[in-house]
Amino acid sequence: MAEDYEPVPLLDEERDSEKGAWKRRLSLEALYRTRPVRRVVQHWVWIGHAVLLSISITLFALAFCMRYARPSDLVITKQVSTYLGDMMISEDEVKRLGLPLNSLKITDPKTGKVGYRAAIEVFHQLHCLNLLRQFTWKEYYLDEDGDINYDEEDVRGHVDHCLETLRMNLMCQADIGVFTFKLYPELGDDDPWPDFSTLHTCRNFEDIRNWARSRAVTWDDNA
């Protein structure tokens, strides 16, 4: 049997509550229709994405910059493999480079030709950089097969030599790239930070390494 329903009048407080809800809704709609607020509401999602992306990029950059500074077996392998040691150049190349002809001679084990023992500066500099990295984590690398696992006086002399080598190279090359500073309020820091993501034109490091590797020699190859 069908039931009959009759409207029940709202209590005064319910009526006032409903009127208040409608007023709030109309007020919000009117506020949204104003151009500045509408623009912000429409784009707040993208603003949020931009802030999160900035934070992610900043944290990624910090992690990227720090990854080669920490002690790690993977880093050891990568950096040691970067230091290729010595190679051989011909007498003509020695003359062209203006190097002394009384330098140490070696025999190419593949061809039997006699040339001169040589090395490329960048690999020595990377070796020095790796030594300084190991020196800052001395407790870790004293138990490893590294460059600081020697007499303390010898290690101190090696470190001083590398510091001076890197200083001279930095001042000689004198990178004149210009960088600016930025504020990152989304990180809760009011201090300006340098923005090192500047454009550089670089040599192809892999090509250099492959060229040096193709001429690599050992200490047993001395003439």
PDB file of C-alpha atoms in Angstrom, residues 17-208:
ATOM      1  CA  SER A  17      21.392  27.255   8.254  1.00  0.00           C
ATOM      2  CA  GLU A  18      20.199  26.577   4.710  1.00  0.00           C
ATOM      3  CA  LYS A  19      20.042  30.282   3.906  1.00  0.00           C
ATOM      4  CA  GLY A  20      23.564  30.673   5.256  1.00  0.00           C
ATOM      5  CA  ALA A  21      24.860  27.855   3.066  1.00  0.00           C
ATOM      6  CA  TRP A  22      23.350  29.416  -0.043  1.00  0.00           C
ATOM      7  CA  LYS A  23      24.773  32.811   0.853  1.00  0.00           C
ATOM      8  CA  ARG A  24      28.230  31.300   1.271  1.00  0.00           C
ATOM      9  CA  ARG A  25      27.919  29.505  -2.061  1.00  0.00           C
ATOM     10  CA  LEU A  26      26.779  32.685  -3.835  1.00  0.00           C
ATOM     11  CA  SER A  27      29.612  34.629  -2.213  1.00  0.00           C
ATOM     12  CA  LEU A  28      32.179  32.069  -3.385  1.00  0.00           C
ATOM     13  CA  GLU A  29      30.754  32.080  -6.900  1.00  0.00           C
ATOM     14  CA  ALA A  30      30.871  35.872  -6.994  1.00  0.00           C
ATOM     15  CA  LEU A  31      34.441  35.799  -5.712  1.00  0.00           C
ATOM     16  CA  TYR A  32      35.418  33.205  -8.322  1.00  0.00           C
ATOM     17  CA  ARG A  33      33.930  35.358 -11.086  1.00  0.00           C
ATOM     18  CA  THR A  34      36.352  38.183 -10.268  1.00  0.00           C
ATOM     19  CA  ARG A  35      39.231  38.019 -12.735  1.00  0.00           C
ATOM     20  CA  PRO A  36      42.277  37.860 -10.385  1.00  0.00           C
ATOM     21  CA  VAL A  37      40.782  35.176  -8.182  1.00  0.00           C
ATOM     22  CA  ARG A  38      39.551  33.140 -11.143  1.00  0.00           C
ATOM     23  CA  ARG A  39      43.019  33.261 -12.679  1.00  0.00           C
ATOM     24  CA  VAL A  40      44.602  31.984  -9.473  1.00  0.00           C
ATOM     25  CA  VAL A  41      42.020  29.239  -8.986  1.00  0.00           C
ATOM     26  CA  GLN A  42      42.387  28.083 -12.576  1.00  0.00           C
ATOM     27  CA  HIS A  43      46.160  27.834 -12.328  1.00  0.00           C
ATOM     28  CA  TRP A  44      46.721  26.777  -8.733  1.00  0.00           C
ATOM     29  CA  VAL A  45      47.301  23.187  -9.816  1.00  0.00           C
ATOM     30  CA  TRP A  46      50.063  24.260 -12.193  1.00  0.00           C
ATOM     31  CA  ILE A  47      51.526  26.548  -9.552  1.00  0.00           C
ATOM     32  CA  GLY A  48      51.629  23.608  -7.165  1.00  0.00           C
ATOM     33  CA  HIS A  49      53.255  21.430  -9.804  1.00  0.00           C
ATOM     34  CA  ALA A  50      55.851  24.116 -10.498  1.00  0.00           C
ATOM     35  CA  VAL A  51      56.750  24.406  -6.815  1.00  0.00           C
ATOM     36  CA  LEU A  52      57.052  20.641  -6.427  1.00  0.00           C
ATOM     37  CA  LEU A  53      59.115  20.411  -9.613  1.00  0.00           C
ATOM     38  CA  SER A  54      61.467  23.141  -8.367  1.00  0.00           C
ATOM     39  CA  ILE A  55      61.962  21.295  -5.103  1.00  0.00           C
ATOM     40  CA  SER A  56      62.569  18.006  -6.922  1.00  0.00           C
ATOM     41  CA  ILE A  57      65.095  19.561  -9.298  1.00  0.00           C
ATOM     42  CA  THR A  58      66.926  21.270  -6.433  1.00  0.00           C
ATOM     43  CA  LEU A  59      67.153  18.080  -4.394  1.00  0.00           C
ATOM     44  CA  PHE A  60      68.240  16.117  -7.477  1.00  0.00           C
ATOM     45  CA  ALA A  61      70.961  18.678  -8.229  1.00  0.00           C
ATOM     46  CA  LEU A  62      72.238  18.520  -4.660  1.00  0.00           C
ATOM     47  CA  ALA A  63      72.288  14.727  -4.756  1.00  0.00           C
ATOM     48  CA  PHE A  64      74.018  14.748  -8.148  1.00  0.00           C
ATOM     49  CA  CYS A  65      76.680  17.184  -6.937  1.00  0.00           C
ATOM     50  CA  MET A  66      77.355  15.117  -3.821  1.00  0.00           C
ATOM     51  CA  ARG A  67      77.385  11.614  -5.281  1.00  0.00           C
ATOM     52  CA  TYR A  68      81.066  11.652  -6.271  1.00  0.00           C
ATOM     53  CA  ALA A  69      82.114  13.149  -2.934  1.00  0.00           C
ATOM     54  CA  ARG A  70      80.931  10.250  -0.797  1.00  0.00           C
ATOM     55  CA  PRO A  71      82.839   7.052  -0.051  1.00  0.00           C
ATOM     56  CA  SER A  72      81.555   4.252  -2.245  1.00  0.00           C
ATOM     57  CA  ASP A  73      82.994   1.194  -3.901  1.00  0.00           C
ATOM     58  CA  LEU A  74      81.137   2.155  -7.084  1.00  0.00           C
ATOM     59  CA  VAL A  75      82.740   5.597  -7.010  1.00  0.00           C
ATOM     60  CA  ILE A  76      86.159   4.046  -6.452  1.00  0.00           C
ATOM     61  CA  THR A  77      85.767   1.902  -9.547  1.00  0.00           C
ATOM     62  CA  LYS A  78      84.525   4.773 -11.682  1.00  0.00           C
ATOM     63  CA  GLN A  79      87.183   7.265 -10.626  1.00  0.00           C
ATOM     64  CA  VAL A  80      90.112   4.862 -10.735  1.00  0.00           C
ATOM     65  CA  SER A  81      89.087   3.705 -14.204  1.00  0.00           C
ATOM     66  CA  THR A  82      89.075   7.363 -15.258  1.00  0.00           C
ATOM     67  CA  TYR A  83      92.760   7.655 -14.349  1.00  0.00           C
ATOM     68  CA  LEU A  84      94.290   5.757 -17.254  1.00  0.00           C
ATOM     69  CA  GLY A  85      97.944   6.080 -16.397  1.00  0.00           C
ATOM     70  CA  ASP A  86     100.539   6.640 -19.119  1.00  0.00           C
ATOM     71  CA  MET A  87     100.602   6.378 -22.895  1.00  0.00           C
ATOM     72  CA  MET A  88     103.134   6.591 -25.724  1.00  0.00           C
ATOM     73  CA  ILE A  89     103.685   9.426 -28.200  1.00  0.00           C
ATOM     74  CA  SER A  90     106.055   9.502 -31.163  1.00  0.00           C
ATOM     75  CA  GLU A  91     109.219  11.581 -31.539  1.00  0.00           C
ATOM     76  CA  ASP A  92     107.467  13.811 -34.084  1.00  0.00           C
ATOM     77  CA  GLU A  93     104.690  14.487 -31.582  1.00  0.00           C
ATOM     78  CA  VAL A  94     107.230  15.308 -28.876  1.00  0.00           C
ATOM     79  CA  LYS A  95     108.892  17.849 -31.192  1.00  0.00           C
ATOM     80  CA  ARG A  96     105.548  19.344 -32.219  1.00  0.00           C
ATOM     81  CA  LEU A  97     104.544  19.798 -28.583  1.00  0.00           C
ATOM     82  CA  GLY A  98     107.878  21.374 -27.700  1.00  0.00           C
ATOM     83  CA  LEU A  99     108.683  18.709 -25.126  1.00  0.00           C
ATOM     84  CA  PRO A 100     112.275  17.683 -24.278  1.00  0.00           C
ATOM     85  CA  LEU A 101     113.755  14.941 -26.460  1.00  0.00           C
ATOM     86  CA  ASN A 102     115.698  13.542 -23.500  1.00  0.00           C
ATOM     87  CA  SER A 103     112.421  12.373 -21.910  1.00  0.00           C
ATOM     88  CA  LEU A 104     111.958   8.714 -20.977  1.00  0.00           C
ATOM     89  CA  LYS A 105     111.600   6.423 -24.007  1.00  0.00           C
ATOM     90  CA  ILE A 106     109.399   3.332 -24.190  1.00  0.00           C
ATOM     91  CA  THR A 107     108.648   0.544 -26.651  1.00  0.00           C
ATOM     92  CA  ASP A 108     105.124   0.025 -27.956  1.00  0.00           C
ATOM     93  CA  PRO A 109     104.290  -3.596 -27.018  1.00  0.00           C
ATOM     94  CA  LYS A 110     101.968  -3.929 -30.038  1.00  0.00           C
ATOM     95  CA  THR A 111     104.161  -2.540 -32.814  1.00  0.00           C
ATOM     96  CA  GLY A 112     107.657  -2.668 -31.326  1.00  0.00           C
ATOM     97  CA  LYS A 113     108.177   1.009 -32.191  1.00  0.00           C
ATOM     98  CA  VAL A 114     110.102   3.239 -29.805  1.00  0.00           C
ATOM     99  CA  GLY A 115     108.437   6.395 -28.545  1.00  0.00           C
ATOM    100  CA  TYR A 116     108.147   8.534 -25.425  1.00  0.00           C
ATOM    101  CA  ARG A 117     106.241   7.916 -22.211  1.00  0.00           C
ATOM    102  CA  ALA A 118     103.612  10.623 -21.750  1.00  0.00           C
ATOM    103  CA  ALA A 119     100.334  11.358 -19.983  1.00  0.00           C
ATOM    104  CA  ILE A 120      97.423  13.767 -20.398  1.00  0.00           C
ATOM    105  CA  GLU A 121      96.920  16.423 -17.746  1.00  0.00           C
ATOM    106  CA  VAL A 122      93.211  15.799 -17.176  1.00  0.00           C
ATOM    107  CA  PHE A 123      93.774  12.235 -15.989  1.00  0.00           C
ATOM    108  CA  HIS A 124      96.413  13.357 -13.511  1.00  0.00           C
ATOM    109  CA  GLN A 125      94.030  16.058 -12.274  1.00  0.00           C
ATOM    110  CA  LEU A 126      91.242  13.513 -11.821  1.00  0.00           C
ATOM    111  CA  HIS A 127      93.680  11.318  -9.934  1.00  0.00           C
ATOM    112  CA  CYS A 128      94.414  14.273  -7.641  1.00  0.00           C
ATOM    113  CA  LEU A 129      90.733  15.004  -7.177  1.00  0.00           C
ATOM    114  CA  ASN A 130      90.136  11.386  -6.226  1.00  0.00           C
ATOM    115  CA  LEU A 131      93.023  11.526  -3.750  1.00  0.00           C
ATOM    116  CA  LEU A 132      91.517  14.576  -2.033  1.00  0.00           C
ATOM    117  CA  ARG A 133      88.145  12.840  -1.884  1.00  0.00           C
ATOM    118  CA  GLN A 134      89.738   9.818  -0.234  1.00  0.00           C
ATOM    119  CA  PHE A 135      91.655  12.069   2.151  1.00  0.00           C
ATOM    120  CA  THR A 136      88.422  13.667   3.400  1.00  0.00           C
ATOM    121  CA  TRP A 137      87.084  10.165   4.167  1.00  0.00           C
ATOM    122  CA  LYS A 138      90.353   8.867   5.570  1.00  0.00           C
ATOM    123  CA  GLU A 139      88.788   6.500   8.119  1.00  0.00           C
ATOM    124  CA  TYR A 140      86.923   4.702   5.348  1.00  0.00           C
ATOM    125  CA  TYR A 141      89.772   4.439   2.843  1.00  0.00           C
ATOM    126  CA  LEU A 142      92.478   3.401   5.273  1.00  0.00           C
ATOM    127  CA  ASP A 143      90.936  -0.055   5.053  1.00  0.00           C
ATOM    128  CA  GLU A 144      90.677   0.086   1.277  1.00  0.00           C
ATOM    129  CA  ASP A 145      93.291  -0.257  -1.459  1.00  0.00           C
ATOM    130  CA  GLY A 146      93.495   3.493  -2.070  1.00  0.00           C
ATOM    131  CA  ASP A 147      96.076   6.245  -2.485  1.00  0.00           C
ATOM    132  CA  ILE A 148      96.096   7.231   1.193  1.00  0.00           C
ATOM    133  CA  ASN A 149      96.992   3.812   2.557  1.00  0.00           C
ATOM    134  CA  TYR A 150     100.653   4.829   2.917  1.00  0.00           C
ATOM    135  CA  ASP A 151     102.945   6.503   5.405  1.00  0.00           C
ATOM    136  CA  GLU A 152     101.307   9.668   6.797  1.00  0.00           C
ATOM    137  CA  GLU A 153     104.173  11.936   5.719  1.00  0.00           C
ATOM    138  CA  ASP A 154     104.071  10.570   2.164  1.00  0.00           C
ATOM    139  CA  VAL A 155     100.305  11.023   1.971  1.00  0.00           C
ATOM    140  CA  ARG A 156     100.599  14.595   3.267  1.00  0.00           C
ATOM    141  CA  GLY A 157     103.160  15.400   0.578  1.00  0.00           C
ATOM    142  CA  HIS A 158     100.968  13.780  -2.103  1.00  0.00           C
ATOM    143  CA  VAL A 159      97.918  15.789  -0.981  1.00  0.00           C
ATOM    144  CA  ASP A 160      99.875  19.055  -0.948  1.00  0.00           C
ATOM    145  CA  HIS A 161     101.161  18.323  -4.449  1.00  0.00           C
ATOM    146  CA  CYS A 162      97.626  17.665  -5.693  1.00  0.00           C
ATOM    147  CA  LEU A 163      96.230  20.821  -4.089  1.00  0.00           C
ATOM    148  CA  GLU A 164      98.888  22.892  -5.819  1.00  0.00           C
ATOM    149  CA  THR A 165      98.330  21.095  -9.134  1.00  0.00           C
ATOM    150  CA  LEU A 166      94.584  21.754  -9.072  1.00  0.00           C
ATOM    151  CA  ARG A 167      95.097  25.357  -7.958  1.00  0.00           C
ATOM    152  CA  MET A 168      97.433  26.076 -10.856  1.00  0.00           C
ATOM    153  CA  ASN A 169      95.105  24.416 -13.344  1.00  0.00           C
ATOM    154  CA  LEU A 170      92.030  26.314 -12.108  1.00  0.00           C
ATOM    155  CA  MET A 171      93.856  29.634 -12.317  1.00  0.00           C
ATOM    156  CA  CYS A 172      95.395  28.768 -15.690  1.00  0.00           C
ATOM    157  CA  GLN A 173      92.111  27.700 -17.293  1.00  0.00           C
ATOM    158  CA  ALA A 174      90.193  30.421 -15.388  1.00  0.00           C
ATOM    159  CA  ASP A 175      86.604  29.499 -16.272  1.00  0.00           C
ATOM    160  CA  ILE A 176      84.913  32.835 -17.036  1.00  0.00           C
ATOM    161  CA  GLY A 177      81.390  31.404 -17.163  1.00  0.00           C
ATOM    162  CA  VAL A 178      78.948  33.700 -15.352  1.00  0.00           C
ATOM    163  CA  PHE A 179      76.286  32.406 -12.968  1.00  0.00           C
ATOM    164  CA  THR A 180      73.495  34.195 -11.114  1.00  0.00           C
ATOM    165  CA  PHE A 181      71.744  33.713  -7.780  1.00  0.00           C
ATOM    166  CA  LYS A 182      68.201  32.669  -6.954  1.00  0.00           C
ATOM    167  CA  LEU A 183      65.863  32.609  -3.990  1.00  0.00           C
ATOM    168  CA  TYR A 184      64.084  29.380  -3.094  1.00  0.00           C
ATOM    169  CA  PRO A 185      61.294  30.357  -0.667  1.00  0.00           C
ATOM    170  CA  GLU A 186      59.621  26.999  -1.254  1.00  0.00           C
ATOM    171  CA  LEU A 187      62.536  25.424   0.630  1.00  0.00           C
ATOM    172  CA  GLY A 188      61.991  27.683   3.634  1.00  0.00           C
ATOM    173  CA  ASP A 189      65.321  29.460   3.142  1.00  0.00           C
ATOM    174  CA  ASP A 190      65.566  33.226   2.716  1.00  0.00           C
ATOM    175  CA  ASP A 191      69.229  33.183   1.670  1.00  0.00           C
ATOM    176  CA  PRO A 192      70.202  33.465  -2.018  1.00  0.00           C
ATOM    177  CA  TRP A 193      71.807  30.395  -3.586  1.00  0.00           C
ATOM    178  CA  PRO A 194      74.030  30.286  -6.683  1.00  0.00           C
ATOM    179  CA  ASP A 195      72.547  28.781  -9.819  1.00  0.00           C
ATOM    180  CA  PHE A 196      75.350  26.736 -11.387  1.00  0.00           C
ATOM    181  CA  SER A 197      73.199  25.371 -14.227  1.00  0.00           C
ATOM    182  CA  THR A 198      74.937  27.538 -16.810  1.00  0.00           C
ATOM    183  CA  LEU A 199      75.724  26.635 -20.398  1.00  0.00           C
ATOM    184  CA  HIS A 200      79.243  25.391 -21.121  1.00  0.00           C
ATOM    185  CA  THR A 201      80.899  24.169 -24.292  1.00  0.00           C
ATOM    186  CA  CYS A 202      82.859  21.067 -23.329  1.00  0.00           C
ATOM    187  CA  ARG A 203      85.351  18.774 -24.965  1.00  0.00           C
ATOM    188  CA  ASN A 204      84.118  15.240 -25.532  1.00  0.00           C
ATOM    189  CA  PHE A 205      85.642  13.474 -22.554  1.00  0.00           C
ATOM    190  CA  GLU A 206      84.868   9.983 -23.836  1.00  0.00           C
ATOM    191  CA  ASP A 207      86.740  10.702 -27.074  1.00  0.00           C
ATOM    192  CA  ILE A 208      89.750  11.890 -25.077  1.00  0.00           C
TER     193      ILE A 208
END
